[in-house]
XYZ file of N, CA, C and O in Angstrom:
608
model
N 22.040 41.191 11.462
C 21.460 40.083 12.234
C 22.645 39.308 12.862
O 23.635 38.978 12.208
N 22.544 39.027 14.116
C 23.600 38.295 14.857
C 23.543 36.797 14.480
O 22.570 36.319 13.949
N 24.639 36.113 14.761
C 24.646 34.707 14.538
C 23.598 33.938 15.305
O 23.013 33.026 14.834
N 23.380 34.402 16.559
C 22.326 33.754 17.393
C 20.969 33.891 16.788
O 20.189 32.972 16.724
N 20.658 35.109 16.297
C 19.382 35.318 15.634
C 19.227 34.506 14.399
O 18.134 33.955 14.133
N 20.341 34.358 13.619
C 20.289 33.576 12.433
C 20.008 32.099 12.708
O 19.175 31.431 12.106
N 20.700 31.571 13.777
C 20.479 30.226 14.161
C 19.019 29.948 14.642
O 18.369 28.934 14.233
N 18.507 30.888 15.417
C 17.078 30.721 15.888
C 16.115 30.820 14.709
O 15.211 30.009 14.638
N 16.361 31.672 13.735
C 15.481 31.764 12.567
C 15.552 30.499 11.782
O 14.535 30.003 11.289
N 16.768 30.041 11.536
C 16.889 28.746 10.712
C 16.243 27.587 11.518
O 15.574 26.754 10.822
N 16.346 27.519 12.803
C 15.701 26.438 13.550
C 14.211 26.552 13.454
O 13.522 25.521 13.341
N 13.667 27.729 13.483
C 12.257 27.920 13.370
C 11.774 27.524 11.994
O 10.744 26.820 11.841
N 12.532 27.778 10.900
C 12.123 27.413 9.563
C 12.175 25.860 9.473
O 11.286 25.233 8.938
N 13.213 25.254 9.968
C 13.351 23.767 9.957
C 12.180 23.099 10.724
O 11.667 22.116 10.249
N 11.869 23.676 11.885
C 10.802 23.097 12.663
C 9.465 23.190 11.987
O 8.676 22.282 11.909
N 9.221 24.311 11.253
C 7.955 24.508 10.574
C 7.929 23.561 9.373
O 6.902 22.926 9.097
N 9.005 23.237 8.727
C 9.073 22.246 7.621
C 8.803 20.897 8.149
O 8.091 20.170 7.494
N 9.413 20.552 9.246
C 9.160 19.219 9.864
C 7.766 19.067 10.238
O 7.144 18.007 9.992
N 7.150 20.091 10.835
C 5.732 20.034 11.248
C 4.863 19.865 9.964
O 3.929 19.064 10.029
N 5.131 20.537 8.838
C 4.418 20.347 7.686
C 4.460 18.922 7.092
O 3.481 18.336 6.671
N 5.668 18.305 7.182
C 5.847 16.957 6.680
C 5.001 16.012 7.550
O 4.306 15.121 6.996
N 5.129 16.164 8.900
C 4.266 15.270 9.732
C 2.776 15.460 9.511
O 2.071 14.471 9.468
N 2.396 16.680 9.312
C 0.978 17.005 9.041
C 0.567 16.311 7.685
O -0.522 15.752 7.564
N 1.376 16.436 6.697
C 1.102 15.856 5.434
C 0.972 14.343 5.487
O 0.007 13.711 4.954
N 1.919 13.700 6.187
C 1.869 12.261 6.315
C 0.764 11.759 7.273
O 0.278 10.656 7.029
N 0.364 12.644 8.190
C -0.703 12.123 9.108
C -2.023 11.987 8.400
O -2.938 11.368 8.919
N -2.222 12.673 7.258
C -3.441 12.518 6.507
C -3.598 11.175 5.883
O -4.734 10.740 5.549
N -2.473 10.434 5.700
C -2.497 9.098 5.159
C -2.677 8.130 6.398
O -1.790 8.049 7.245
N -3.771 7.419 6.409
C -4.002 6.459 7.473
C -4.383 5.114 6.864
O -4.731 4.957 5.679
N -4.369 4.071 7.703
C -4.821 2.786 7.297
C -6.208 2.825 6.733
O -6.569 2.204 5.760
N -7.106 3.589 7.411
C -8.517 3.703 6.894
C -8.580 4.306 5.550
O -9.302 3.838 4.633
N -7.807 5.448 5.307
C -7.843 6.026 3.961
C -7.297 5.051 2.916
O -7.694 5.017 1.758
N -6.243 4.282 3.310
C -5.690 3.314 2.397
C -6.662 2.170 2.098
O -6.750 1.661 1.012
N -7.404 1.721 3.145
C -8.457 0.724 2.910
C -9.555 1.209 1.954
O -10.041 0.448 1.148
N -9.899 2.509 1.955
C -10.813 3.026 1.117
C -10.393 2.946 -0.343
O -11.182 2.806 -1.300
N -9.069 2.968 -0.599
C -8.495 2.814 -1.943
C -8.782 1.489 -2.573
O -8.791 1.382 -3.767
N -9.080 0.492 -1.733
C -9.356 -0.843 -2.245
C -10.611 -0.812 -3.118
O -10.738 -1.730 -3.958
N -11.508 0.098 -2.878
C -12.707 0.219 -3.792
C -12.347 0.398 -5.180
O -13.000 -0.141 -6.149
N -11.276 1.120 -5.502
C -10.759 1.349 -6.843
C -10.383 -0.009 -7.456
O -10.630 -0.242 -8.708
N -9.805 -0.946 -6.709
C -9.439 -2.198 -7.218
C -10.660 -3.008 -7.609
O -10.638 -3.625 -8.682
N -11.704 -2.955 -6.767
C -12.897 -3.669 -7.008
C -13.553 -3.108 -8.309
O -14.010 -3.856 -9.196
N -13.585 -1.779 -8.409
C -14.229 -1.143 -9.568
C -13.421 -1.518 -10.871
O -14.004 -1.617 -11.911
N -12.138 -1.665 -10.745
C -11.293 -1.969 -11.896
C -11.471 -3.415 -12.342
O -11.181 -3.760 -13.484
N -11.843 -4.320 -11.443
C -12.084 -5.733 -11.791
C -11.128 -6.737 -11.206
O -11.007 -7.871 -11.579
N -10.273 -6.264 -10.251
C -9.296 -7.253 -9.659
C -10.018 -8.242 -8.867
O -10.988 -8.007 -8.137
N -9.528 -9.526 -8.960
C -10.062 -10.595 -8.141
C -8.982 -11.089 -7.145
O -9.315 -11.540 -6.032
N -7.734 -11.053 -7.564
C -6.622 -11.491 -6.684
C -5.449 -10.531 -6.802
O -5.244 -10.033 -7.985
N -4.770 -10.193 -5.763
C -3.624 -9.370 -5.859
C -2.310 -10.038 -5.262
O -2.463 -10.809 -4.326
N -1.192 -9.752 -5.875
C 0.065 -10.307 -5.384
C 0.877 -9.274 -4.695
O 1.631 -9.621 -3.804
N 0.632 -7.969 -5.095
C 1.372 -6.932 -4.481
C 0.714 -5.601 -4.525
O 0.047 -5.257 -5.547
N 0.697 -4.921 -3.373
C 0.199 -3.501 -3.362
C 1.286 -2.647 -2.750
O 1.891 -3.056 -1.784
N 1.509 -1.519 -3.344
C 2.533 -0.637 -2.846
C 1.986 0.820 -2.907
O 1.608 1.319 -3.928
N 2.022 1.450 -1.723
C 1.562 2.834 -1.604
C 2.708 3.807 -1.675
O 3.774 3.529 -1.150
N 2.484 4.935 -2.371
C 3.470 6.037 -2.413
C 3.228 6.841 -1.163
O 2.161 7.271 -0.871
N 4.308 7.135 -0.418
C 4.198 7.820 0.823
C 4.168 9.380 0.649
O 4.039 10.113 1.595
N 4.259 9.817 -0.581
C 4.284 11.291 -0.751
C 2.963 11.765 -1.452
O 2.734 12.935 -1.514
N 2.171 10.863 -2.017
C 0.911 11.277 -2.651
C -0.056 10.090 -2.632
O 0.385 8.962 -2.477
N -1.361 10.354 -2.803
C -2.320 9.224 -2.772
C -2.179 8.405 -4.015
O -2.932 8.570 -4.984
N -1.255 7.480 -4.087
C -1.036 6.686 -5.297
C -0.818 5.212 -4.792
O -0.155 4.964 -3.808
N -1.420 4.279 -5.538
C -1.361 2.841 -5.144
C -0.961 2.071 -6.439
O -1.624 2.236 -7.432
N 0.095 1.321 -6.315
C 0.502 0.397 -7.445
C 0.086 -0.997 -7.050
O 0.297 -1.434 -5.955
N -0.609 -1.647 -8.010
C -1.172 -2.966 -7.764
C -0.682 -3.970 -8.863
O -0.759 -3.608 -10.016
N -0.376 -5.153 -8.491
C -0.046 -6.282 -9.365
C -1.027 -7.424 -9.020
O -1.107 -7.716 -7.828
N -1.702 -7.975 -9.976
C -2.610 -9.028 -9.669
C -3.444 -9.417 -10.900
O -3.104 -9.084 -12.014
N -4.542 -10.148 -10.564
C -5.380 -10.829 -11.585
C -6.742 -10.135 -11.715
O -7.369 -9.823 -10.717
N -7.165 -10.021 -12.970
C -8.527 -9.449 -13.254
C -9.552 -10.585 -13.479
O -9.087 -11.742 -13.644
N -10.726 -10.254 -13.506
C -11.808 -11.235 -13.627
C -11.722 -11.997 -14.926
O -12.084 -13.206 -15.002
N -11.047 -11.446 -15.950
C -10.971 -12.156 -17.211
C -9.612 -12.968 -17.358
O -9.171 -13.296 -18.389
N -8.960 -13.182 -16.157
C -7.777 -14.002 -16.102
C -6.539 -13.317 -16.723
O -5.551 -13.933 -16.962
N -6.610 -11.971 -16.910
C -5.475 -11.171 -17.317
C -4.698 -10.781 -16.079
O -5.271 -10.466 -15.069
N -3.395 -10.770 -16.203
C -2.489 -10.209 -15.147
C -2.369 -8.785 -15.433
O -2.107 -8.311 -16.569
N -2.559 -7.883 -14.411
C -2.491 -6.500 -14.608
C -1.614 -5.832 -13.592
O -1.660 -6.163 -12.417
N -0.857 -4.798 -14.059
C -0.135 -3.934 -13.171
C -0.718 -2.553 -13.406
O -0.608 -2.003 -14.500
N -1.264 -2.016 -12.410
C -2.036 -0.736 -12.489
C -1.590 0.211 -11.370
O -1.415 -0.186 -10.260
N -1.418 1.496 -11.715
C -1.176 2.526 -10.773
C -2.377 3.427 -10.705
O -2.851 3.973 -11.722
N -2.945 3.484 -9.506
C -4.194 4.309 -9.223
C -3.650 5.590 -8.572
O -2.895 5.612 -7.642
N -4.144 6.747 -9.088
C -3.815 8.073 -8.470
C -5.089 8.609 -7.861
O -6.143 8.641 -8.489
N -5.008 9.040 -6.636
C -6.142 9.610 -5.957
C -6.578 8.769 -4.790
O -6.002 7.737 -4.506
N -7.725 9.138 -4.229
C -8.194 8.448 -2.972
C -9.557 7.832 -3.247
O -10.370 8.261 -4.023
N -9.753 6.680 -2.511
C -11.044 6.092 -2.504
C -11.490 5.489 -3.864
O -10.686 5.254 -4.725
N -12.790 5.424 -3.993
C -13.341 4.856 -5.233
C -13.128 5.781 -6.373
O -13.192 5.389 -7.593
N -12.842 7.036 -6.116
C -12.661 8.054 -7.258
C -11.256 8.061 -7.840
O -10.956 8.763 -8.728
N -10.386 7.175 -7.339
C -9.031 7.036 -7.818
C -9.029 6.772 -9.331
O -9.814 5.934 -9.817
N -8.167 7.430 -10.001
C -8.092 7.285 -11.461
C -6.886 6.432 -11.842
O -5.931 6.386 -11.172
N -7.015 5.705 -12.997
C -5.911 4.943 -13.452
C -4.883 5.838 -14.103
O -5.111 6.597 -15.035
N -3.671 5.811 -13.558
C -2.582 6.633 -14.092
C -1.653 5.844 -15.081
O -1.182 6.338 -16.076
N -1.610 4.511 -14.849
C -0.749 3.628 -15.695
C -1.344 2.260 -15.657
O -1.795 1.818 -14.535
N -1.320 1.523 -16.758
C -1.749 0.171 -16.756
C -1.036 -0.636 -17.696
O -0.566 -0.225 -18.797
N -0.808 -1.939 -17.406
C -0.186 -2.884 -18.284
C -0.912 -4.227 -18.069
O -0.958 -4.683 -16.903
N -1.473 -4.787 -19.092
C -2.202 -6.075 -18.942
C -1.578 -7.132 -19.916
O -1.059 -6.713 -20.969
N -1.625 -8.325 -19.496
C -1.236 -9.390 -20.366
C -1.941 -10.674 -19.945
O -2.284 -10.879 -18.842
N -2.351 -11.441 -21.023
C -3.048 -12.677 -20.772
C -2.099 -13.748 -20.256
O -0.926 -13.819 -20.747
N -2.551 -14.528 -19.364
C -1.749 -15.583 -18.785
C -2.541 -16.849 -18.794
O -3.775 -16.860 -18.638
N -1.936 -17.957 -19.006
C -2.572 -19.251 -18.998
C -2.724 -19.794 -17.584
O -3.665 -20.544 -17.329
N -1.885 -19.415 -16.683
C -1.881 -19.966 -15.289
C -3.114 -19.476 -14.558
O -3.729 -18.420 -14.864
N -3.501 -20.222 -13.541
C -4.595 -19.917 -12.746
C -4.280 -18.671 -11.877
O -3.195 -18.588 -11.296
N -5.248 -17.738 -11.773
C -5.005 -16.608 -10.844
C -4.743 -17.090 -9.461
O -5.320 -18.039 -8.973
N -3.845 -16.362 -8.745
C -3.514 -16.676 -7.377
C -3.158 -15.419 -6.659
O -2.966 -14.345 -7.218
N -3.133 -15.470 -5.312
C -2.786 -14.343 -4.476
C -3.899 -14.136 -3.417
O -4.642 -15.049 -3.099
N -4.027 -12.895 -2.974
C -4.998 -12.566 -1.995
C -6.230 -12.025 -2.661
O -6.197 -11.181 -3.578
N -7.365 -12.490 -2.273
C -8.648 -11.880 -2.738
C -8.759 -10.554 -2.104
O -8.020 -10.240 -1.111
N -9.609 -9.718 -2.606
C -9.741 -8.321 -1.991
C -10.288 -8.389 -0.586
O -9.876 -7.631 0.278
N -11.094 -9.455 -0.301
C -11.565 -9.669 1.061
C -10.374 -9.978 1.960
O -10.268 -9.518 3.176
N -9.476 -10.820 1.485
C -8.298 -11.249 2.288
C -7.399 -10.004 2.451
O -6.752 -9.869 3.538
N -7.293 -9.082 1.462
C -6.450 -7.918 1.617
C -6.981 -7.091 2.717
O -6.250 -6.585 3.623
N -8.316 -6.914 2.805
C -8.908 -6.212 3.902
C -8.597 -6.832 5.250
O -8.319 -6.207 6.286
N -8.673 -8.207 5.300
C -8.378 -8.918 6.511
C -6.906 -8.722 6.941
O -6.600 -8.523 8.147
N -6.042 -8.724 6.019
C -4.611 -8.530 6.260
C -4.387 -7.100 6.817
O -3.701 -6.949 7.844
N -5.039 -6.124 6.170
C -4.864 -4.699 6.717
C -5.451 -4.602 8.107
O -4.865 -3.912 8.949
N -6.603 -5.191 8.310
C -7.219 -5.143 9.662
C -6.322 -5.800 10.741
O -6.180 -5.263 11.805
N -5.797 -6.959 10.363
C -4.937 -7.688 11.276
C -3.648 -6.852 11.586
O -3.285 -6.763 12.732
N -3.041 -6.287 10.571
C -1.819 -5.524 10.703
C -2.201 -4.208 11.514
O -1.435 -3.850 12.417
N -3.389 -3.598 11.318
C -3.751 -2.502 11.935
C -3.878 -2.793 13.473
O -3.528 -2.008 14.346
N -4.432 -3.931 13.762
C -4.643 -4.345 15.201
C -3.316 -4.566 15.923
O -3.240 -4.581 17.108
N -2.233 -4.791 15.114
C -0.919 -4.986 15.700
C -0.080 -3.663 15.627
O 1.126 -3.726 15.828
N -0.819 -2.539 15.379
C -0.134 -1.223 15.506
C 0.218 -0.562 14.201
O 0.715 0.532 14.204
N -0.023 -1.157 13.074
C 0.362 -0.563 11.778
C -0.694 0.496 11.510
O -1.867 0.278 11.375
N -0.244 1.822 11.380
C -1.069 2.942 11.107
C -1.107 3.327 9.662
O -2.045 3.973 9.144
N 0.048 3.121 8.977
C 0.140 3.462 7.561
C 0.869 2.280 6.843
O 1.891 1.810 7.311
N 0.333 1.887 5.683
C 0.887 0.798 4.948
C 1.776 1.329 3.816
O 1.495 2.344 3.191
N 2.897 0.644 3.577
C 3.772 0.882 2.503
C 3.680 -0.162 1.446
O 3.664 0.107 0.246
N 3.647 -1.461 1.920
C 3.566 -2.519 0.939
C 2.964 -3.785 1.565
O 3.211 -4.082 2.765
N 2.232 -4.510 0.733
C 1.671 -5.811 1.092
C 1.976 -6.729 -0.062
O 1.651 -6.352 -1.205
N 2.567 -7.878 0.192
C 2.865 -8.820 -0.804
C 2.678 -10.223 -0.344
O 2.740 -10.490 0.843
N 2.382 -11.098 -1.309
C 2.231 -12.508 -1.036
C 3.070 -13.271 -2.055
O 3.079 -12.932 -3.170
N 3.798 -14.335 -1.609
C 4.507 -15.203 -2.536
C 3.658 -16.437 -2.901
O 2.589 -16.662 -2.348
N 4.184 -17.228 -3.784
C 3.432 -18.381 -4.314
C 3.235 -19.481 -3.255
O 2.453 -20.374 -3.477
N 3.932 -19.441 -2.120
C 3.777 -20.369 -1.095
C 2.740 -19.908 -0.004
O 2.510 -20.627 0.922
N 2.273 -18.681 -0.177
C 1.249 -18.142 0.777
C 1.856 -17.287 1.899
O 1.087 -16.881 2.771
N 3.110 -17.012 1.851
C 3.722 -16.084 2.901
C 3.383 -14.643 2.523
O 3.643 -14.204 1.430
N 2.836 -13.911 3.525
C 2.463 -12.530 3.317
C 3.364 -11.678 4.139
O 3.757 -11.942 5.273
N 3.899 -10.580 3.485
C 4.706 -9.555 4.133
C 3.998 -8.281 4.086
O 3.492 -7.877 3.044
N 4.006 -7.530 5.247
C 3.405 -6.254 5.233
C 4.435 -5.242 5.861
O 5.042 -5.548 6.863
N 4.637 -4.173 5.116
C 5.583 -3.139 5.605
C 4.801 -1.844 5.760
O 3.924 -1.543 4.993
N 5.177 -1.095 6.838
C 4.483 0.177 7.051
C 5.068 0.818 8.306
O 6.150 0.510 8.725
N 4.268 1.792 8.834
C 4.674 2.551 10.001
C 3.605 2.466 11.070
O 2.408 2.335 10.782
N 4.004 2.576 12.329
C 3.041 2.691 13.399
C 2.692 4.207 13.551
O 3.114 5.045 12.766
N 1.845 4.565 14.504
C 1.322 5.852 14.665
C 2.405 6.885 14.923
O 2.284 8.080 14.730
N 3.560 6.464 15.520
C 4.703 7.315 15.753
C 5.659 7.455 14.659
O 6.721 8.015 14.782
N 5.364 6.796 13.512
C 6.259 6.850 12.343
C 7.402 5.816 12.370
O 8.237 5.858 11.519
N 7.293 4.879 13.293
C 8.329 3.868 13.412
C 8.012 2.729 12.373
O 6.876 2.308 12.343
N 8.993 2.286 11.684
C 8.786 1.215 10.660
C 8.447 -0.082 11.349
O 8.971 -0.486 12.363
N 7.425 -0.784 10.699
C 6.950 -2.071 11.166
C 7.057 -3.045 9.946
O 6.749 -2.631 8.872
N 7.446 -4.313 10.246
C 7.332 -5.359 9.286
C 6.665 -6.488 9.901
O 7.114 -6.988 11.004
N 5.614 -6.991 9.321
C 4.849 -8.133 9.811
C 4.880 -9.238 8.767
O 4.833 -8.944 7.566
N 4.904 -10.465 9.222
C 4.902 -11.582 8.277
C 3.912 -12.626 8.898
O 3.975 -12.922 10.077
N 3.168 -13.246 8.027
C 2.342 -14.421 8.431
C 1.950 -15.154 7.195
O 2.283 -14.792 6.099
N 1.222 -16.270 7.365
C 0.838 -17.132 6.277
C -0.619 -16.927 5.953
O -1.428 -16.652 6.924
N -1.059 -17.154 4.786
C -2.419 -16.957 4.363
C -3.374 -17.829 5.179
O -4.563 -17.542 5.400
N -2.904 -18.981 5.682
C -3.664 -19.892 6.496
C -4.085 -19.189 7.799
O -5.078 -19.673 8.454
N -3.391 -18.100 8.267
C -3.691 -17.458 9.469
C -4.803 -16.440 9.340
O -5.146 -15.798 10.317
N -5.355 -16.261 8.170
C -6.426 -15.274 8.043
C -7.744 -15.813 8.549
O -8.065 -16.947 8.472
């Protein structure tokens, strides 16, 4: 095999690998991520402080408050309402639950989606109400959006 043939063969393999990665990531959309919120409702979350999606598999890590005023860090594996709990840590707290309600999380995702975010990586809120959203647009370019909870 000549050097030219080897280079062409390697380029074809790399191109196929790149295409496979793009195809795998294109299956993750804002809509499929919004469907994962049903797992949070089913689990009992009332408020969330942070959501973080794994960009290699359908996994969502959540920190927030449950209906019984426990603070919980839970990792959901899978998609939609069928997502299973992979890891959980709960602790009772005396402080009042705070953060985004699940309805507000949906509003944040819809607002970010309307500004071009096609895939979410992380949504967080601090105790002063500042919300940060990180993700990618449809072309895979990173986006960071910030606004205040009053803007919902």
